[in-house]
Short mmCIF file of C-alpha atoms in Angstrom, two decimals:
data_model
loop_
_atom_site.label_atom_id
_atom_site.label_comp_id
_atom_site.label_asym_id
_atom_site.label_seq_id
_atom_site.Cartn_x
_atom_site.Cartn_y
_atom_site.Cartn_z
CA UNK A 1 85.35 143.10 71.62
CA UNK A 2 82.52 141.16 68.93
CA UNK A 3 80.32 143.91 68.96
CA UNK A 4 82.73 146.59 68.29
CA UNK A 5 84.18 144.18 65.28
CA UNK A 6 80.33 143.92 64.21
CA UNK A 7 79.87 147.83 64.00
CA UNK A 8 83.62 148.42 62.52
CA UNK A 9 82.12 145.81 59.83
CA UNK A 10 78.87 147.69 59.49
CA UNK A 11 80.30 151.19 59.29
CA UNK A 12 82.61 150.37 56.93
CA UNK A 13 80.38 149.13 54.05
CA UNK A 14 80.41 153.03 52.62
CA UNK A 15 78.73 151.19 49.46
CA UNK A 16 75.80 153.21 47.43
CA UNK A 17 73.09 150.35 48.38
CA UNK A 18 74.95 150.06 52.41
CA UNK A 19 74.66 153.92 52.75
CA UNK A 20 70.87 153.71 50.97
CA UNK A 21 70.20 151.01 53.53
CA UNK A 22 71.12 152.43 56.09
CA UNK A 23 68.91 155.70 55.15
CA UNK A 24 66.00 154.19 54.37
CA UNK A 25 65.99 152.08 57.76
CA UNK A 26 66.87 155.44 59.61
CA UNK A 27 64.47 157.80 57.71
CA UNK A 28 61.78 155.25 57.84
CA UNK A 29 61.46 155.10 61.25
CA UNK A 30 61.59 158.83 61.65
CA UNK A 31 58.80 158.86 58.92
CA UNK A 32 56.64 156.57 61.06
CA UNK A 33 57.42 158.92 63.96
CA UNK A 34 56.22 161.80 62.20
CA UNK A 35 53.10 160.16 61.01
CA UNK A 36 52.34 159.35 63.86
CA UNK A 37 52.76 162.63 65.30
CA UNK A 38 50.86 164.17 62.61
CA UNK A 39 47.98 161.77 63.25
CA UNK A 40 47.97 163.34 66.89
CA UNK A 41 47.95 166.85 65.48
CA UNK A 42 45.20 166.01 63.31
CA UNK A 43 43.24 164.82 66.12
CA UNK A 44 43.63 168.15 68.12
CA UNK A 45 42.78 169.95 65.13
CA UNK A 46 40.03 168.45 64.17
CA UNK A 47 38.38 168.51 67.67
CA UNK A 48 39.82 171.44 69.26
CA UNK A 49 39.47 173.89 66.88
CA UNK A 50 42.03 176.41 64.97
CA UNK A 51 42.56 178.46 67.97
CA UNK A 52 43.32 175.51 70.41
CA UNK A 53 45.89 173.83 67.81
CA UNK A 54 47.07 176.89 67.40
CA UNK A 55 48.19 177.27 70.91
CA UNK A 56 49.00 173.68 71.17
CA UNK A 57 51.03 173.75 67.78
CA UNK A 58 53.22 177.40 69.15
CA UNK A 59 54.39 174.95 72.24
CA UNK A 60 54.54 171.81 70.64
CA UNK A 61 57.78 174.25 68.88
CA UNK A 62 58.43 176.05 72.23
CA UNK A 63 59.15 172.29 73.09
CA UNK A 64 61.58 170.96 70.06
CA UNK A 65 63.41 174.34 70.24
CA UNK A 66 64.99 173.17 73.61
CA UNK A 67 65.85 169.46 72.06
CA UNK A 68 69.12 171.27 70.74
CA UNK A 69 69.78 173.36 73.58
CA UNK A 70 69.82 170.38 75.84
CA UNK A 71 71.64 168.19 73.33
CA UNK A 72 74.58 171.13 72.44
CA UNK A 73 75.82 169.31 69.49
CA UNK A 74 76.68 166.01 70.96
CA UNK A 75 74.79 163.73 68.76
CA UNK A 76 76.13 165.03 65.49
CA UNK A 77 79.38 165.16 66.48
CA UNK A 78 79.35 161.38 67.75
CA UNK A 79 78.06 159.79 64.68
CA UNK A 80 80.74 161.82 62.45
CA UNK A 81 84.00 161.09 64.98
CA UNK A 82 81.80 157.02 65.29
CA UNK A 83 81.99 156.78 61.75
CA UNK A 84 85.64 157.83 61.52
CA UNK A 85 86.46 155.04 64.01
CA UNK A 86 84.10 152.91 62.86
CA UNK A 87 82.13 152.55 66.15
CA UNK A 88 80.40 153.89 69.00
CA UNK A 89 83.53 156.49 70.83
CA UNK A 90 84.50 154.77 74.59
CA UNK A 91 81.60 156.44 77.01
CA UNK A 92 79.13 157.92 74.32
CA UNK A 93 76.47 156.22 76.82
CA UNK A 94 77.84 158.57 79.66
CA UNK A 95 76.75 161.52 77.53
CA UNK A 96 73.24 161.17 78.94
CA UNK A 97 74.36 162.12 82.03
CA UNK A 98 75.03 166.18 80.89
CA UNK A 99 71.98 165.61 78.95
CA UNK A 100 69.44 165.00 82.34
CA UNK A 101 71.07 167.62 84.56
CA UNK A 102 73.77 170.22 84.15
CA UNK A 103 71.91 171.64 80.85
CA UNK A 104 68.90 171.78 82.62
CA UNK A 105 69.39 175.40 83.14
CA UNK A 106 69.66 177.05 79.93
CA UNK A 107 66.28 175.06 78.53
CA UNK A 108 64.07 176.59 81.74
CA UNK A 109 65.74 180.80 81.12
CA UNK A 110 64.36 180.38 77.87
CA UNK A 111 61.16 178.74 78.60
CA UNK A 112 60.68 181.02 81.38
CA UNK A 113 61.16 183.94 78.94
CA UNK A 114 58.75 183.49 76.44
CA UNK A 115 56.29 181.98 79.49
CA UNK A 116 56.33 185.25 80.67
CA UNK A 117 55.90 187.47 77.39
CA UNK A 118 53.03 185.54 76.59
CA UNK A 119 51.62 184.55 79.86
CA UNK A 120 51.62 180.83 79.31
CA UNK A 121 50.66 178.41 82.44
CA UNK A 122 53.74 176.58 84.32
CA UNK A 123 52.98 173.32 83.71
CA UNK A 124 53.41 173.51 80.36
CA UNK A 125 56.86 174.99 81.18
CA UNK A 126 57.70 172.05 82.92
CA UNK A 127 56.26 169.51 80.63
CA UNK A 128 58.41 171.25 77.79
CA UNK A 129 61.82 171.00 79.23
CA UNK A 130 61.42 167.83 80.88
CA UNK A 131 60.54 167.07 77.16
CA UNK A 132 63.83 169.13 76.04
CA UNK A 133 65.78 166.74 78.05
CA UNK A 134 64.91 163.35 77.12
CA UNK A 135 64.83 164.03 73.54
CA UNK A 136 67.93 165.40 73.37
CA UNK A 137 69.13 162.02 75.80
CA UNK A 138 66.86 159.83 73.13
CA UNK A 139 69.11 161.14 70.41
CA UNK A 140 72.41 159.52 71.74
CA UNK A 141 70.63 156.94 72.20
CA UNK A 142 69.67 156.51 68.50
CA UNK A 143 73.10 157.53 67.66
CA UNK A 144 75.23 155.14 69.40
CA UNK A 145 72.80 152.28 68.50
CA UNK A 146 73.19 153.64 64.37
CA UNK A 147 77.22 153.91 65.03
CA UNK A 148 76.68 150.01 66.53
CA UNK A 149 75.50 148.95 63.01
CA UNK A 150 71.72 148.29 64.32
CA UNK A 151 69.98 150.95 62.51
CA UNK A 152 66.87 149.23 62.55
CA UNK A 153 66.64 149.26 65.99
CA UNK A 154 67.70 153.23 65.99
CA UNK A 155 64.80 153.24 63.82
CA UNK A 156 62.35 151.09 66.34
CA UNK A 157 63.27 153.57 68.81
CA UNK A 158 62.23 156.71 67.04
CA UNK A 159 59.05 154.84 65.76
CA UNK A 160 57.99 153.80 69.51
CA UNK A 161 58.58 157.57 70.75
CA UNK A 162 56.13 158.69 69.00
CA UNK A 163 53.69 155.39 68.60
CA UNK A 164 53.76 155.74 73.05
CA UNK A 165 53.51 159.34 72.56
CA UNK A 166 50.26 159.11 70.68
CA UNK A 167 48.68 156.77 72.45
CA UNK A 168 48.97 159.01 75.74
CA UNK A 169 48.37 161.62 74.03
CA UNK A 170 45.38 160.36 72.40
CA UNK A 171 44.46 159.20 76.09
CA UNK A 172 45.15 162.34 77.51
CA UNK A 173 42.97 164.30 75.15
CA UNK A 174 39.92 161.66 75.76
CA UNK A 175 39.80 162.93 78.93
CA UNK A 176 39.53 166.56 78.55
CA UNK A 177 42.86 167.78 78.96
CA UNK A 178 43.76 171.00 77.39
CA UNK A 179 45.01 170.52 73.83
CA UNK A 180 48.64 171.94 75.00
CA UNK A 181 48.87 169.47 78.13
CA UNK A 182 47.55 166.68 76.08
CA UNK A 183 50.56 167.25 72.80
CA UNK A 184 53.04 168.01 74.84
CA UNK A 185 52.49 165.13 77.96
CA UNK A 186 52.14 162.56 75.74
CA UNK A 187 55.58 163.59 74.20
CA UNK A 188 57.09 163.13 77.32
CA UNK A 189 55.52 159.96 77.75
CA UNK A 190 56.82 158.22 74.58
CA UNK A 191 60.95 159.81 75.06
CA UNK A 192 60.78 158.89 78.41
CA UNK A 193 59.83 155.05 77.87
CA UNK A 194 62.43 154.88 74.84
CA UNK A 195 65.23 156.41 77.34
CA UNK A 196 64.51 153.81 80.00
CA UNK A 197 64.03 150.82 77.79
CA UNK A 198 66.88 151.56 74.85
CA UNK A 199 69.72 153.16 76.70
CA UNK A 200 72.94 152.13 76.30
CA UNK A 201 74.22 153.21 79.92
CA UNK A 202 77.77 151.89 79.74
CA UNK A 203 80.72 152.64 81.68
CA UNK A 204 83.83 155.02 80.86
CA UNK A 205 84.78 158.36 81.11
CA UNK A 206 82.98 161.51 79.83
CA UNK A 207 85.60 163.95 80.03
CA UNK A 208 84.21 167.66 78.95
CA UNK A 209 80.85 165.91 78.09
CA UNK A 210 79.16 169.81 77.93
CA UNK A 211 82.13 171.07 74.91
CA UNK A 212 82.17 167.44 73.22
CA UNK A 213 79.43 168.79 70.52
CA UNK A 214 79.88 172.27 70.98
CA UNK A 215 80.88 173.01 67.54
CA UNK A 216 77.89 171.12 66.21
CA UNK A 217 75.68 172.96 68.63
CA UNK A 218 75.09 176.18 66.58
CA UNK A 219 73.07 174.53 63.99
CA UNK A 220 71.25 172.05 66.11
CA UNK A 221 69.91 174.64 67.72
CA UNK A 222 69.35 176.88 64.58
CA UNK A 223 66.70 174.10 63.31
CA UNK A 224 65.14 173.29 65.88
CA UNK A 225 64.54 177.21 66.62
CA UNK A 226 62.87 177.69 63.66
CA UNK A 227 60.30 175.66 65.49
CA UNK A 228 59.07 179.39 67.61
CA UNK A 229 57.75 180.58 64.43
CA UNK A 230 54.05 179.51 65.09
CA UNK A 231 54.78 181.50 68.30
CA UNK A 232 55.83 184.17 66.29
CA UNK A 233 52.22 183.95 64.36
CA UNK A 234 50.85 183.37 67.67
CA UNK A 235 51.81 186.95 68.99
CA UNK A 236 51.41 188.62 65.69
CA UNK A 237 48.64 187.62 64.27
CA UNK A 238 46.51 185.31 67.05
CA UNK A 239 46.10 181.65 67.56
CA UNK A 240 43.38 181.33 64.73
CA UNK A 241 45.77 182.56 62.05
CA UNK A 242 48.57 180.69 64.01
CA UNK A 243 46.63 177.29 63.77
CA UNK A 244 46.55 177.76 60.05
CA UNK A 245 50.24 178.67 59.75
CA UNK A 246 50.82 175.68 62.11
CA UNK A 247 48.50 172.96 59.99
CA UNK A 248 51.39 173.69 57.15
CA UNK A 249 54.29 174.05 59.45
CA UNK A 250 53.66 170.80 61.33
CA UNK A 251 52.14 168.72 59.44
CA UNK A 252 54.41 168.51 56.32
CA UNK A 253 57.13 167.37 58.92
CA UNK A 254 57.62 163.80 57.02
CA UNK A 255 58.54 165.63 53.89
CA UNK A 256 61.78 167.18 56.11
CA UNK A 257 62.13 164.10 58.36
CA UNK A 258 63.75 162.21 55.48
CA UNK A 259 66.40 164.49 54.48
CA UNK A 260 67.14 164.90 58.68
CA UNK A 261 66.93 161.23 59.04
CA UNK A 262 68.34 159.86 56.01
CA UNK A 263 70.97 162.69 56.51
CA UNK A 264 71.90 161.45 60.07
CA UNK A 265 72.08 157.98 59.15
CA UNK A 266 74.24 159.04 55.68
CA UNK A 267 77.11 161.13 58.22
CA UNK A 268 79.00 158.48 59.55
CA UNK A 269 79.54 157.53 55.22
CA UNK A 270 80.16 161.30 54.52
CA UNK A 271 83.02 161.60 57.25
CA UNK A 272 84.77 159.23 55.30
CA UNK A 273 84.54 160.51 51.93
CA UNK A 274 82.90 158.02 50.44
CA UNK A 275 81.76 159.13 47.20
CA UNK A 276 78.23 156.75 47.35
CA UNK A 277 77.22 159.07 50.69
CA UNK A 278 77.25 161.75 48.41
CA UNK A 279 74.86 159.99 45.58
CA UNK A 280 72.35 159.28 48.38
CA UNK A 281 72.52 162.86 49.41
CA UNK A 282 71.23 164.02 46.40
CA UNK A 283 68.92 161.24 45.75
CA UNK A 284 67.25 162.30 49.08
CA UNK A 285 67.22 165.87 47.97
CA UNK A 286 65.78 165.28 44.13
CA UNK A 287 63.23 162.53 46.23
CA UNK A 288 61.74 165.86 48.40
CA UNK A 289 61.64 168.06 45.88
CA UNK A 290 59.22 165.89 43.77
CA UNK A 291 56.69 165.01 46.75
CA UNK A 292 56.74 168.75 47.80
CA UNK A 293 55.66 169.26 44.50
CA UNK A 294 52.64 166.15 44.47
CA UNK A 295 51.83 168.09 47.75
CA UNK A 296 51.55 171.57 46.56
CA UNK A 297 49.49 170.55 43.74
CA UNK A 298 46.78 168.22 45.66
CA UNK A 299 47.02 171.19 48.91
CA UNK A 300 43.67 172.91 47.79
CA UNK A 301 41.70 169.24 48.03
CA UNK A 302 44.15 168.06 50.38
CA UNK A 303 44.00 170.29 53.57
CA UNK A 304 40.02 170.30 53.67
CA UNK A 305 39.75 166.94 53.46
CA UNK A 306 42.37 165.70 56.26
CA UNK A 307 41.93 168.50 58.88
CA UNK A 308 38.20 169.29 57.97
CA UNK A 309 35.94 172.16 56.53
CA UNK A 310 37.25 174.90 58.56
CA UNK A 311 40.76 174.97 57.73
CA UNK A 312 40.02 175.12 54.46
CA UNK A 313 41.87 178.84 55.24
CA UNK A 314 44.96 177.17 55.71
CA UNK A 315 45.86 176.53 51.71
CA UNK A 316 47.75 179.68 50.90
CA UNK A 317 50.14 179.14 54.11
CA UNK A 318 50.32 175.46 53.29
CA UNK A 319 51.72 176.25 49.66
CA UNK A 320 53.75 179.06 50.41
CA UNK A 321 55.22 176.73 53.11
CA UNK A 322 55.96 173.88 50.80
CA UNK A 323 57.73 176.24 48.51
CA UNK A 324 60.08 177.00 51.65
CA UNK A 325 60.20 173.69 51.91
CA UNK A 326 62.18 173.29 49.09
CA UNK A 327 64.85 175.40 50.17
CA UNK A 328 65.00 174.29 53.20
CA UNK A 329 65.89 170.87 52.28
CA UNK A 330 68.49 172.13 49.52
CA UNK A 331 69.91 174.27 52.85
CA UNK A 332 69.71 171.02 55.27
CA UNK A 333 72.01 169.41 52.60
CA UNK A 334 74.69 171.25 51.62
CA UNK A 335 74.94 171.80 55.45
CA UNK A 336 75.14 168.11 56.12
CA UNK A 337 77.96 168.10 53.31
CA UNK A 338 80.01 170.56 55.34
CA UNK A 339 79.80 169.02 58.76
CA UNK A 340 81.36 165.95 57.21
CA UNK A 341 83.58 167.87 55.96
CA UNK A 342 84.95 169.95 58.92
CA UNK A 343 83.29 172.99 58.50
CA UNK A 344 80.90 172.55 61.14
CA UNK A 345 81.74 175.67 63.01
CA UNK A 346 80.96 178.01 60.30
CA UNK A 347 77.23 176.21 59.88
CA UNK A 348 77.01 176.86 63.67
CA UNK A 349 77.33 180.46 63.24
CA UNK A 350 75.68 180.72 59.54
CA UNK A 351 72.03 179.30 60.73
CA UNK A 352 71.48 180.86 63.63
CA UNK A 353 71.64 184.21 61.37
CA UNK A 354 69.49 182.76 59.21
CA UNK A 355 66.47 181.30 61.70
CA UNK A 356 66.34 184.46 63.73
CA UNK A 357 66.44 186.60 60.01
CA UNK A 358 63.50 183.59 58.80
CA UNK A 359 61.50 184.84 62.18
CA UNK A 360 62.17 188.13 61.12
CA UNK A 361 60.35 187.74 58.01
CA UNK A 362 58.08 185.62 59.26
CA UNK A 363 56.02 188.15 62.02
CA UNK A 364 56.13 190.85 59.25
CA UNK A 365 54.36 188.97 56.77
CA UNK A 366 52.10 187.94 59.47
CA UNK A 367 51.61 191.46 60.06
CA UNK A 368 50.77 191.99 57.05
CA UNK A 369 49.28 188.70 55.50
CA UNK A 370 48.59 186.48 58.54
CA UNK A 371 49.40 182.90 58.33
CA UNK A 372 49.84 183.15 54.51
CA UNK A 373 51.86 185.94 54.52
CA UNK A 374 54.07 184.37 57.37
CA UNK A 375 54.32 181.61 55.20
CA UNK A 376 55.67 183.69 52.01
CA UNK A 377 57.96 185.55 54.62
CA UNK A 378 59.90 182.34 55.42
CA UNK A 379 59.58 181.00 52.00
CA UNK A 380 61.83 184.62 51.23
CA UNK A 381 63.92 184.10 53.71
CA UNK A 382 64.44 180.49 53.04
CA UNK A 383 65.66 181.29 49.12
CA UNK A 384 67.92 183.71 50.64
CA UNK A 385 69.36 181.34 53.27
CA UNK A 386 69.58 178.85 50.70
CA UNK A 387 72.21 181.29 48.58
CA UNK A 388 74.67 181.99 51.01
CA UNK A 389 74.58 177.94 51.77
CA UNK A 390 75.23 177.57 47.71
CA UNK A 391 77.62 180.00 47.89
CA UNK A 392 80.25 179.09 50.88
CA UNK A 393 79.71 175.32 49.71
CA UNK A 394 80.52 175.53 45.72
CA UNK A 395 82.64 178.30 45.98
CA UNK A 396 84.96 176.47 48.80
CA UNK A 397 84.85 173.20 46.08
CA UNK A 398 86.22 174.90 43.34
CA UNK A 399 89.12 176.33 45.02
CA UNK A 400 90.08 173.18 46.75
CA UNK A 401 91.98 170.92 44.74
CA UNK A 402 90.55 168.91 42.70
CA UNK A 403 87.08 170.58 42.85
CA UNK A 404 86.61 168.15 45.81
#
């Protein structure tokens, strides 16, 4: 009972400082996690060459795309419901059971299709599915800790997961394991370690858990299916161009994770209509845009420095991807605002359509201009998606009473 009172007290503090503090803690943990993953990817890039790195990055995209298919939007709905209730809904931890059982068939089918088309080995298939299931479970664990008023623990789970993944992945790389196997194996080790240590398995009903987050599922699936971009570039333009493209697409993750992670922290406050939460959302957007502009200007020197001279040809793709990233950040924030206001069904429809458009534009661009063309195509698609989302969001606000 005391634990629930603590959670309610924490979540009821929806002032600007309280919301910003939660966003910084959760976002900071995710930034550390992404930095650790970035180190692992850079080691692969410098020691395996562009082709092997492109293949590993493509499999990373496949594995990440499986996560929301296993999650079914449960973590997002858990955060919104918990924000309105003042703490975790009863039996939230039991949703983990579904993550590891009933949803296994869907991800397996997706990876089997990709494997059949590209001729990828069965070992990677198993690693990708296992990572998707355990990572989805870990998202629920992080949401549960956050709703208990323990944002620091949620951030620690994110950082701890990738720290273990880095250590395991580098150990496998040093042992001579192929790059893709080392990357996925390390990621699986990290999620499994944190899941065993931090999962709040508690008694309580879990009625209809597959349907629990279904209204949010499309948005989550769309976000991670976008990580199949490296698979598309590899299939159309070859692994070398995929390696150039992936350098920007995967290593620029910290600029986007600030939005997604901090947005996750702000969602409970947004669900209550707290004005401070909207101010924090705008601050996150401006910060990400400024960071993207700085990296854009420094890309010419930064890319060869961090990835090696062999990746100098990736600079145009990195710059195009940064332009796209600004649109992605703005779109993510609009989606967050719409979900908090109960428009999650439309978001679950619009975003998959937008991702499909983006993957198509990437394929066309990759065919015409390799990695740079793929990134340019992605940027064009992102502009279109952002325009649609902006029209829906601001159009709805203007038609609502008082413009809210």
